[in-house]
PDB file of C-alpha atoms in Angstrom:
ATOM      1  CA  UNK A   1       0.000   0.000   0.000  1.00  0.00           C
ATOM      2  CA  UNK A   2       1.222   3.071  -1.134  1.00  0.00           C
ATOM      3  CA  UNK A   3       2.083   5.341   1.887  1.00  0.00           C
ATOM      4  CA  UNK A   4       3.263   9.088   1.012  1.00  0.00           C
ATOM      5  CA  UNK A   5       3.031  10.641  -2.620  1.00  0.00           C
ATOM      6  CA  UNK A   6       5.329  13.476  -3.555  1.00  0.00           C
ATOM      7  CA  UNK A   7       5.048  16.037  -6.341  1.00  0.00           C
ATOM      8  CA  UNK A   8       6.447  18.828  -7.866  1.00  0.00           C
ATOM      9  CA  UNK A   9       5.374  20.583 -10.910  1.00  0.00           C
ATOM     10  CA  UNK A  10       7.042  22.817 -13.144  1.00  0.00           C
ATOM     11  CA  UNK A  11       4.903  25.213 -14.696  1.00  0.00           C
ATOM     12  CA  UNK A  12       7.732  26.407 -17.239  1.00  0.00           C
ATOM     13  CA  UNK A  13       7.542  23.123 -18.359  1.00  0.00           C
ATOM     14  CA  UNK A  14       4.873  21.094 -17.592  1.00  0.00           C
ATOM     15  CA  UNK A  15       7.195  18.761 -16.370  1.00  0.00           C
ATOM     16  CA  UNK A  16       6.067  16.390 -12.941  1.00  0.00           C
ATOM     17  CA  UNK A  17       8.013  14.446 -10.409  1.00  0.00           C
ATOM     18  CA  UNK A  18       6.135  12.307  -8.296  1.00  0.00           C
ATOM     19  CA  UNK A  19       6.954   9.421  -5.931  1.00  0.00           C
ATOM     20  CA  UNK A  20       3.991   6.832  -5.285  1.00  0.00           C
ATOM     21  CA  UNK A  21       2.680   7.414  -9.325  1.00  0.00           C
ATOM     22  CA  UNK A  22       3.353   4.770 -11.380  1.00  0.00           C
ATOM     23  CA  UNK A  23       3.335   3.713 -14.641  1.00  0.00           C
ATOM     24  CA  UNK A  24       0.344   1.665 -14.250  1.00  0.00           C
ATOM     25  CA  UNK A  25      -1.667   4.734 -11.890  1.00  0.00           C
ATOM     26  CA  UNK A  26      -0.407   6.958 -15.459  1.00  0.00           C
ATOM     27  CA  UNK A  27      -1.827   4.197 -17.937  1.00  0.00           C
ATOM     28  CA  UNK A  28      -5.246   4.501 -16.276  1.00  0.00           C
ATOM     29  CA  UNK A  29      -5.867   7.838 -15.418  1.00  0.00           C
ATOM     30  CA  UNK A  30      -5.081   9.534 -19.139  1.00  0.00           C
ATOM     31  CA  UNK A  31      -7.364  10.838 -21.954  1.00  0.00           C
ATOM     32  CA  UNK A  32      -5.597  11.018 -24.680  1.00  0.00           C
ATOM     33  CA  UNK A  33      -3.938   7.341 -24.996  1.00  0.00           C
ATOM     34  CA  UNK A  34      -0.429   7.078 -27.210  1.00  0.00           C
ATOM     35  CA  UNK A  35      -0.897   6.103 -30.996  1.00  0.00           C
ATOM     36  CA  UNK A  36       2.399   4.784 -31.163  1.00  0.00           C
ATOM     37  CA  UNK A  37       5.723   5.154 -29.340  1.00  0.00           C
ATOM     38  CA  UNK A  38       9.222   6.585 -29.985  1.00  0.00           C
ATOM     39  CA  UNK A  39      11.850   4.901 -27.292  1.00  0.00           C
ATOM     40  CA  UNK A  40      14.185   7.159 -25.857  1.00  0.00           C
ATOM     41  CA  UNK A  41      16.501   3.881 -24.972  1.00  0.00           C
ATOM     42  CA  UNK A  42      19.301   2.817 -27.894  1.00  0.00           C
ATOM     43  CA  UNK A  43      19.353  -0.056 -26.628  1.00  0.00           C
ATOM     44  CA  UNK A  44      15.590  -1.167 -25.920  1.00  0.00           C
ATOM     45  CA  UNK A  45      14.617  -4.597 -26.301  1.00  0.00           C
ATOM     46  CA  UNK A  46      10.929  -3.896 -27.303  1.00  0.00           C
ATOM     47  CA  UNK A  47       9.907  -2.511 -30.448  1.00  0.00           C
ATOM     48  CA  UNK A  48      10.979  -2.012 -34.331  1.00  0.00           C
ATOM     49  CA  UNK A  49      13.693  -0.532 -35.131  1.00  0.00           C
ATOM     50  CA  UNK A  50      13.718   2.281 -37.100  1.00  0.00           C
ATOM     51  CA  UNK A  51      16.752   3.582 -39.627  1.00  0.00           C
ATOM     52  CA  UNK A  52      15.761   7.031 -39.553  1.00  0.00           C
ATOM     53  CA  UNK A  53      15.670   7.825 -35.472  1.00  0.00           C
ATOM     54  CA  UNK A  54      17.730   4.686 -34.836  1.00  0.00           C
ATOM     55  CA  UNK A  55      15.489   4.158 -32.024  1.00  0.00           C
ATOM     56  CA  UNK A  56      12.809   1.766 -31.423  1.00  0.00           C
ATOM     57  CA  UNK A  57       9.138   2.633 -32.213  1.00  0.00           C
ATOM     58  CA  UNK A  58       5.926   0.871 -31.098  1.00  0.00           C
ATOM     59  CA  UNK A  59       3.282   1.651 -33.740  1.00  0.00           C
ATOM     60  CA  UNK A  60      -0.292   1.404 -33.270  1.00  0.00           C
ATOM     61  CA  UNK A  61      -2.234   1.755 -30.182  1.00  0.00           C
ATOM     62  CA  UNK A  62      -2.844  -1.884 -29.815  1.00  0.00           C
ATOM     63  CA  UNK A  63       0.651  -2.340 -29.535  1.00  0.00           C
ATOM     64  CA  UNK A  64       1.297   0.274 -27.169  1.00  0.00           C
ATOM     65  CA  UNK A  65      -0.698  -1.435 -24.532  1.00  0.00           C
ATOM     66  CA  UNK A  66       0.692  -4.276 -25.237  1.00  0.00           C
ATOM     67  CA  UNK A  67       3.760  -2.797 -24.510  1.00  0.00           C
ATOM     68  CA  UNK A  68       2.745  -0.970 -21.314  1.00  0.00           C
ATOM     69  CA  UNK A  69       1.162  -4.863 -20.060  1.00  0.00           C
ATOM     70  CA  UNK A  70       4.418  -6.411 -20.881  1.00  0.00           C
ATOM     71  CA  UNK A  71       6.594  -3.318 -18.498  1.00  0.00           C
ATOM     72  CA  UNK A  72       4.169  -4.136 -15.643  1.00  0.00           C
ATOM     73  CA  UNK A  73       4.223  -7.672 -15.675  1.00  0.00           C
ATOM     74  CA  UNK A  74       8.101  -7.588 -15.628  1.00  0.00           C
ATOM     75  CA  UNK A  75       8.176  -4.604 -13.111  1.00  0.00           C
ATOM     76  CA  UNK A  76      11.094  -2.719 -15.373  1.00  0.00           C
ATOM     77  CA  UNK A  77       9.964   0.729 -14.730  1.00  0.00           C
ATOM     78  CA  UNK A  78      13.302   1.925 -14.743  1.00  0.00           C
ATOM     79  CA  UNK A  79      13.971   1.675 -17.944  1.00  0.00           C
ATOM     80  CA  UNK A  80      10.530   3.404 -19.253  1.00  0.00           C
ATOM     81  CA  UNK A  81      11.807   6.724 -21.117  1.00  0.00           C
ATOM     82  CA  UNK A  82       9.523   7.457 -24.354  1.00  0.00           C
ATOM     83  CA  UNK A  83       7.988  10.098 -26.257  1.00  0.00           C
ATOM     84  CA  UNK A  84       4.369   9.244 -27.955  1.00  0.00           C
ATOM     85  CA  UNK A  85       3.644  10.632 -31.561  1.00  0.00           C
ATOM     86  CA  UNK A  86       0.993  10.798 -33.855  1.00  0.00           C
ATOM     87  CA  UNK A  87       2.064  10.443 -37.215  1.00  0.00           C
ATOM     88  CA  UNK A  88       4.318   7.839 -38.614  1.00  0.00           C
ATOM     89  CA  UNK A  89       5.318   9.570 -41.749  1.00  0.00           C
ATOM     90  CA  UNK A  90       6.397  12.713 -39.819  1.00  0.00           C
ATOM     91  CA  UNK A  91       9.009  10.206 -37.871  1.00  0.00           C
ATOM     92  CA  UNK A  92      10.699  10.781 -40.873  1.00  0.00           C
ATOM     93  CA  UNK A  93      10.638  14.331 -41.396  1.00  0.00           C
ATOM     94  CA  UNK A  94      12.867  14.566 -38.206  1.00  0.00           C
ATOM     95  CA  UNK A  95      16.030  16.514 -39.001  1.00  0.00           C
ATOM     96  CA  UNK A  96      19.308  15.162 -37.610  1.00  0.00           C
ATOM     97  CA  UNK A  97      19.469  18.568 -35.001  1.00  0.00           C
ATOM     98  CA  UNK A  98      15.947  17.593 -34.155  1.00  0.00           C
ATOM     99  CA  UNK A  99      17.122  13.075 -33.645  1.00  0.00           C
ATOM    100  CA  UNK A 100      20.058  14.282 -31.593  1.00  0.00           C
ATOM    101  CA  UNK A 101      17.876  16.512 -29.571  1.00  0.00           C
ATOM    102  CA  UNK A 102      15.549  13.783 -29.096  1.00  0.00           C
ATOM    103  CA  UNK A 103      19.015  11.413 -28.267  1.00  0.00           C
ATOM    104  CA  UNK A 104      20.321  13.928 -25.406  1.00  0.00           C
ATOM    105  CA  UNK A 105      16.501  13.983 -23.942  1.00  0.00           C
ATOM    106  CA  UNK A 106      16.939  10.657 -23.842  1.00  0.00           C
ATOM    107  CA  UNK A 107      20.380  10.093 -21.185  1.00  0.00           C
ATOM    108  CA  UNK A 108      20.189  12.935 -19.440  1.00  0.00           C
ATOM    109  CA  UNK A 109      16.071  12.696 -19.382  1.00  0.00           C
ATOM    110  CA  UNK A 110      15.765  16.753 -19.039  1.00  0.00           C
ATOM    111  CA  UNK A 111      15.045  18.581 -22.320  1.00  0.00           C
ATOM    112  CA  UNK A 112      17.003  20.565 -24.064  1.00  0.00           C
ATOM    113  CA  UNK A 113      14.476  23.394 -25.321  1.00  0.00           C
ATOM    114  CA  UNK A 114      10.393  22.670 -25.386  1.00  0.00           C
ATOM    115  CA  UNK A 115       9.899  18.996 -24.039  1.00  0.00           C
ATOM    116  CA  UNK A 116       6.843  18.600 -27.315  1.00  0.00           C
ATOM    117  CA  UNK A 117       8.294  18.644 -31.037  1.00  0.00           C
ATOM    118  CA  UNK A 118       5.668  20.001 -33.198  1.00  0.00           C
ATOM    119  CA  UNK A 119       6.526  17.028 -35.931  1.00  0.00           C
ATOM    120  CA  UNK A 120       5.742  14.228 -33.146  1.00  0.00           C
ATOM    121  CA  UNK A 121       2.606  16.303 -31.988  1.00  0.00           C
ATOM    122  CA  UNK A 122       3.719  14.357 -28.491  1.00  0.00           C
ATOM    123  CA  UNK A 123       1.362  14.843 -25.624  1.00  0.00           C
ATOM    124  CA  UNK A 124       4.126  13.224 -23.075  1.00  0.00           C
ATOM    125  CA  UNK A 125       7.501  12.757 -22.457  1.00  0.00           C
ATOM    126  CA  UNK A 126       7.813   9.539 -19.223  1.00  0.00           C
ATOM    127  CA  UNK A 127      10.568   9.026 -17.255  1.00  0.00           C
ATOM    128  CA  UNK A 128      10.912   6.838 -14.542  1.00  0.00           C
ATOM    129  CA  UNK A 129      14.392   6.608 -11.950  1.00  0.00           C
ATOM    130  CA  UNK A 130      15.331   4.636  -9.612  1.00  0.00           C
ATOM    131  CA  UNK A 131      13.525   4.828  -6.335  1.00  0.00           C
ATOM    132  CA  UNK A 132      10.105   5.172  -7.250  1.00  0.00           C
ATOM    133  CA  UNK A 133      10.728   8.436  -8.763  1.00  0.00           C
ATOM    134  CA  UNK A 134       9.264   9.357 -12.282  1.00  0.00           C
ATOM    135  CA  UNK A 135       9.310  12.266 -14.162  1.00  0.00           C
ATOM    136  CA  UNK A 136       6.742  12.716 -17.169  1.00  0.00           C
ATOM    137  CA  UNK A 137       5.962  16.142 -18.825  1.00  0.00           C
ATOM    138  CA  UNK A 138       2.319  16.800 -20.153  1.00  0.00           C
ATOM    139  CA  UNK A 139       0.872  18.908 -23.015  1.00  0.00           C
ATOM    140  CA  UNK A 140      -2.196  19.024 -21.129  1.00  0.00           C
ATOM    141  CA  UNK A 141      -1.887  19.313 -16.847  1.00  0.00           C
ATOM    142  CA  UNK A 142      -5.661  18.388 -16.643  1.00  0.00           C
ATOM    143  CA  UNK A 143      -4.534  14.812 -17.536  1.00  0.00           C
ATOM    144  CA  UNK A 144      -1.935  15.101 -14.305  1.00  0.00           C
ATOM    145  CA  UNK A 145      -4.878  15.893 -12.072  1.00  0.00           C
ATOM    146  CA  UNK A 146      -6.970  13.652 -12.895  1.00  0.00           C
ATOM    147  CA  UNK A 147      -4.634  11.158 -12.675  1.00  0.00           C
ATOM    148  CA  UNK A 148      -3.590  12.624  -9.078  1.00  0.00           C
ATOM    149  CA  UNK A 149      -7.225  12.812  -7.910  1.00  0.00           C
ATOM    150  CA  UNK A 150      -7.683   9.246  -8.801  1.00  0.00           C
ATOM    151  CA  UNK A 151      -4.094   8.203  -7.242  1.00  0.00           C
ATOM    152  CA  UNK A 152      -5.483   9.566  -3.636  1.00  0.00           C
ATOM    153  CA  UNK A 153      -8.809   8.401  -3.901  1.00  0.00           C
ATOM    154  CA  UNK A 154      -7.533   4.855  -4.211  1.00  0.00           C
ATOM    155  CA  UNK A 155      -4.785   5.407  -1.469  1.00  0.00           C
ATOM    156  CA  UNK A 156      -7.727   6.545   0.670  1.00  0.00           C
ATOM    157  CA  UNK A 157     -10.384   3.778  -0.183  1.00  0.00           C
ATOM    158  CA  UNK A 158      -7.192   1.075   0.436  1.00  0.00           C
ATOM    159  CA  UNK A 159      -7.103   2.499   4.042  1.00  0.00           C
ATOM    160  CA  UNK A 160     -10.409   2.505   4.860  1.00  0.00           C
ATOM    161  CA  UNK A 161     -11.388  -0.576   4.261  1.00  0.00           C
ATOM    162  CA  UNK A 162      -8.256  -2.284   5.735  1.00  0.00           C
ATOM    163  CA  UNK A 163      -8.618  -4.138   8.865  1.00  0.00           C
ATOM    164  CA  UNK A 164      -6.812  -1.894  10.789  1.00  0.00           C
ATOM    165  CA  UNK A 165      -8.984   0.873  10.396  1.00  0.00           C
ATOM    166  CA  UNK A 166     -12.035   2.285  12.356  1.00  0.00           C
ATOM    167  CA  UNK A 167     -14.263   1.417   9.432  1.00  0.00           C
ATOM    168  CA  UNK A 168     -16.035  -1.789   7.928  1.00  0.00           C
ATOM    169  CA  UNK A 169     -14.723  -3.704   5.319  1.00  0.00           C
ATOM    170  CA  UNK A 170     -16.021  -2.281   2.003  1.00  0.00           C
ATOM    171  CA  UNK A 171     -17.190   0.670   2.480  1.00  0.00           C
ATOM    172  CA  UNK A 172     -17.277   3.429  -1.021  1.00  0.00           C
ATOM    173  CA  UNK A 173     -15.324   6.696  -1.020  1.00  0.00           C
ATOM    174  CA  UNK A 174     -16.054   9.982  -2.856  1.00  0.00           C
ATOM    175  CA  UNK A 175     -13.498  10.262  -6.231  1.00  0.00           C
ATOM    176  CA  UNK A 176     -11.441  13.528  -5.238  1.00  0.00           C
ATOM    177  CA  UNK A 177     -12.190  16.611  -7.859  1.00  0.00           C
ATOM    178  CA  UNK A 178      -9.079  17.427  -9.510  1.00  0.00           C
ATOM    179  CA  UNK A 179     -10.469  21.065  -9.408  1.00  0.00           C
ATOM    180  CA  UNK A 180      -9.615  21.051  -5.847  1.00  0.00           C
ATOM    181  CA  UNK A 181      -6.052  19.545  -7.188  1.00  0.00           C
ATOM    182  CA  UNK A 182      -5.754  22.826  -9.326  1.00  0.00           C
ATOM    183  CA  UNK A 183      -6.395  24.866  -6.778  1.00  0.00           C
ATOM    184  CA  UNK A 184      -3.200  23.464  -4.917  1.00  0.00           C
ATOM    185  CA  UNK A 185      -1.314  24.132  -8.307  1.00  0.00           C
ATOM    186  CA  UNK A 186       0.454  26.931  -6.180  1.00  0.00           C
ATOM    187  CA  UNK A 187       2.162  24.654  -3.314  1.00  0.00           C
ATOM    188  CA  UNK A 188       2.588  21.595  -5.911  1.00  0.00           C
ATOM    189  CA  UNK A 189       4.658  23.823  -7.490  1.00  0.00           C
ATOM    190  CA  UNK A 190       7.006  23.717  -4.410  1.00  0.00           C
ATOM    191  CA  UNK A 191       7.037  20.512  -4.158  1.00  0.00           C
ATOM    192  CA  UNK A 192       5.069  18.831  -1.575  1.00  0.00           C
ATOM    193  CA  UNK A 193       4.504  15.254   0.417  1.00  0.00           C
ATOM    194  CA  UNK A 194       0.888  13.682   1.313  1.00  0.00           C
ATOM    195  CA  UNK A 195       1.674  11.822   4.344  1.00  0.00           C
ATOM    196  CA  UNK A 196      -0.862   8.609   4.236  1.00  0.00           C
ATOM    197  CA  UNK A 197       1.717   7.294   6.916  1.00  0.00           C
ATOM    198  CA  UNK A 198       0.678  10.282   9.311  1.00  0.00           C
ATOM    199  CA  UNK A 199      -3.429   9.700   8.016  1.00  0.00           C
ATOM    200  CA  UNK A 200      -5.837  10.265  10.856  1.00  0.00           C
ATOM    201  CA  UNK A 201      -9.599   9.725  11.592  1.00  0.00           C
ATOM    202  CA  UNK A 202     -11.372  12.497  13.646  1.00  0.00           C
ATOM    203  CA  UNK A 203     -14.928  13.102  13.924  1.00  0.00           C
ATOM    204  CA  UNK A 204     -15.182  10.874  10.946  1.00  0.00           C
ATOM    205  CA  UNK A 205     -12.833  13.227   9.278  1.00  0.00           C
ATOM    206  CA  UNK A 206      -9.641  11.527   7.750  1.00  0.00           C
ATOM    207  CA  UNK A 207      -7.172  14.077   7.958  1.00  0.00           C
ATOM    208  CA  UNK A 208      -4.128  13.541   5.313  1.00  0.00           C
ATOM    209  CA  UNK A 209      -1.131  15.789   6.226  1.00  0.00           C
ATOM    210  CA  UNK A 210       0.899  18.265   3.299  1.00  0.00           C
ATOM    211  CA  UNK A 211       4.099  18.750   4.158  1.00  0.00           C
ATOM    212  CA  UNK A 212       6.330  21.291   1.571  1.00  0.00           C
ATOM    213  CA  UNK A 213       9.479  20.100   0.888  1.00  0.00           C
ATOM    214  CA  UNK A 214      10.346  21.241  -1.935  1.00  0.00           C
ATOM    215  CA  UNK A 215      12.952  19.760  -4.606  1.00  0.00           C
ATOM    216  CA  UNK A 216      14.720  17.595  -1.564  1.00  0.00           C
ATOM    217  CA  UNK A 217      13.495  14.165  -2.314  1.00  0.00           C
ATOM    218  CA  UNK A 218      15.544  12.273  -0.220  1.00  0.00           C
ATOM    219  CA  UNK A 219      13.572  13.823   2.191  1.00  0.00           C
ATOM    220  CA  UNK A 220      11.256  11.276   1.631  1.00  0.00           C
ATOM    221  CA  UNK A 221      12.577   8.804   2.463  1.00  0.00           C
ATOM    222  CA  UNK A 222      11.638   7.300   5.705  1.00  0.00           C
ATOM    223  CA  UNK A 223       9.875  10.256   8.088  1.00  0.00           C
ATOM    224  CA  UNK A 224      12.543  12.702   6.996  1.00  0.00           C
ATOM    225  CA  UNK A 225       9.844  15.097   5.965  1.00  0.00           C
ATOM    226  CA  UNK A 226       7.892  14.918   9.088  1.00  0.00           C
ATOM    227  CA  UNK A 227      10.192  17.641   9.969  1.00  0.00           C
ATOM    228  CA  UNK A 228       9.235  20.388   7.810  1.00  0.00           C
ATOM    229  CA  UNK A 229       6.045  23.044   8.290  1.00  0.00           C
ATOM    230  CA  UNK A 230       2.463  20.865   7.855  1.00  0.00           C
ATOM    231  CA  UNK A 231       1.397  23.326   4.788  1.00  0.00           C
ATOM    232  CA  UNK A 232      -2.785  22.161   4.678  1.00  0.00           C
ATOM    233  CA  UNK A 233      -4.343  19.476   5.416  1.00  0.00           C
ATOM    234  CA  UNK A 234      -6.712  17.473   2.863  1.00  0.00           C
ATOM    235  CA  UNK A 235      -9.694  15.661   4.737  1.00  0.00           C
ATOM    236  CA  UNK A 236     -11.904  13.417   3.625  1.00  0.00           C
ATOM    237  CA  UNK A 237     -15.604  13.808   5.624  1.00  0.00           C
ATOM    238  CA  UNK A 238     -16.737  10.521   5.469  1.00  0.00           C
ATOM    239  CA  UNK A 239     -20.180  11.054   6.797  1.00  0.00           C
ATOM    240  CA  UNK A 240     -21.199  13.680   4.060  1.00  0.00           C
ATOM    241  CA  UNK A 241     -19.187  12.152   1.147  1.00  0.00           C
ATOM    242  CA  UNK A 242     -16.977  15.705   0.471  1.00  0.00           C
ATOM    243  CA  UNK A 243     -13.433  16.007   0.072  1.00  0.00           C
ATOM    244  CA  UNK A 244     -12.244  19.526   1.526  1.00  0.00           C
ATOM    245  CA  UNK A 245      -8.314  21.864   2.186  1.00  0.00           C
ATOM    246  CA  UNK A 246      -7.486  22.661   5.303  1.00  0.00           C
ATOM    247  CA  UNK A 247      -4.871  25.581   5.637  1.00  0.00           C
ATOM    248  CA  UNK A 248      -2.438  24.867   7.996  1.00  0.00           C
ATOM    249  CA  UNK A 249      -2.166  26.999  11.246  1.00  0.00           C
ATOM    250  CA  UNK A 250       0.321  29.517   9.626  1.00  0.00           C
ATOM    251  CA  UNK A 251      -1.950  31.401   7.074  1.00  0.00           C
ATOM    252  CA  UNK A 252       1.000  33.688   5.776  1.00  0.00           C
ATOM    253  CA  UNK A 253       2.588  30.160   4.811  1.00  0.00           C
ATOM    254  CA  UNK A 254       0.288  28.868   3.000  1.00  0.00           C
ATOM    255  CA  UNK A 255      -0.134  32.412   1.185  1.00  0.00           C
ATOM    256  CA  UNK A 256       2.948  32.595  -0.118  1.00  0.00           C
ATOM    257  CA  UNK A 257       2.697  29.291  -2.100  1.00  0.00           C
ATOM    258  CA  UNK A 258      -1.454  29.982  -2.903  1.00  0.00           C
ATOM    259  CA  UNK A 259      -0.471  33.747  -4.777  1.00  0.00           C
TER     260      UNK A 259
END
């Protein structure tokens, strides 16, 4: 069970790492599903190779999940890097500045000017490290909320109906609005924990800490960020069904990261 979810945003560049997101929480949550694949890996053991990119491609949706069911099953999330495109022919349009550019995305997985190449008409870049980390950049941050909403929720609804909690076995939980996500876009910018390990139920309120801690992610790790300023709160209220943000007790805080 998943217990703490980081994230940071960048708005510059609608890049996201998270901790606690996977591949599989990405897969489900999106609208608009790859048509076909462009591996950022040389040396990628899935897919067709192709002359022009000398990279691997997986074309056609069909094959994409396939692809995505065959990186689950062997848990190799680490070596996930791609970039999605549309159109097939316009794989070959690519100039070699443009392949190279592509190539140095690719090892150092941080891009080199705008993360989407109008030729590719990509939606995403993915990236996942080592450690649970990922980063992915989006064309559209809507997708990103939703797919955070849902990645709560299901946190949440795991909780609840574990043995260990106050609750019955089975028992339904609200989906989180992403619109209350957005409204956080200011702290998730900063970079920000919530603490499932720290969860509480009050008044049949579960309260779920938000710590800020920035770009540190090895403060993660373990309590480490236990030690930082409790930003807000996000409750669940289980006897009316409602999701809700709690500010934490310093209001000029909270402020600074809301402007």
């Amino acid at each position: 069970m998943t217990k703490k979810v980081y994230v940071h945003i960048d708005p510059i560049s609608n890049a996201v790492v998270s901790h606690g997101i996977h591949a599989s929480d990405f897969v489900r949550g999106i609208v608009h599903q790859p048509k076909n694949l462009l591996l950022l890996d040389p040396v990628a053991e899935y897919g067709e190779y192709d002359t022009h990119t000398g990279l691997k491609v997986i074309r056609g949706s069909e094959e994409v999940g396939t692809y995505f069911d065959e990186i689950y099953k062997k848990r190799q999330n680490s070596s996930l890097k791609w970039i999605d495109f549309t159109d097939l022919t316009m794989l070959k349009e690519l100039t070699p500045l443009e392949i190279s550019e592509l190539l140095y995305f690719g090892h150092t997985k941080t891009h080199l000017h705008s993360p989407f190449f109008y030729k590719l008409q990509n939606n995403f870049v993915y990236f996942d490290f080592n450690e649970d980390l990922t980063r992915v950049y989006y064309r559209y941050m809507d997708e990103f909320y939703r797919i955070l909403a849902d990645k709560l929720t299901r946190i949440l609804l795991e909780k609840l109906n574990d043995r260990k909690t106050f609750f019955r076995k089975g028992i339904s939980v609200e989906k989180l609005d992403s619109d209350l996500l957005k409204d956080m876009r200011g702290i998730l910018q900063e970079g920000v924990v919530f603490s499932f390990e720290q969860a509480e139920l009050i008044d049949k309120e579960y309260r779920i800490p938000i710590y800020v801690v920035e770009d540190y992610v090895w403060k993660i790790k373990g309590a480490r960020y236990q030690e930082e300023n409790l930003l807000a709160t996000l409750i669940y209220q289980s006897n009316k069904r409602k999701w809700r943000l709690e500010k934490g007790q310093e209001d000029l805080l909270f402020a600074q990261y809301t402007r």
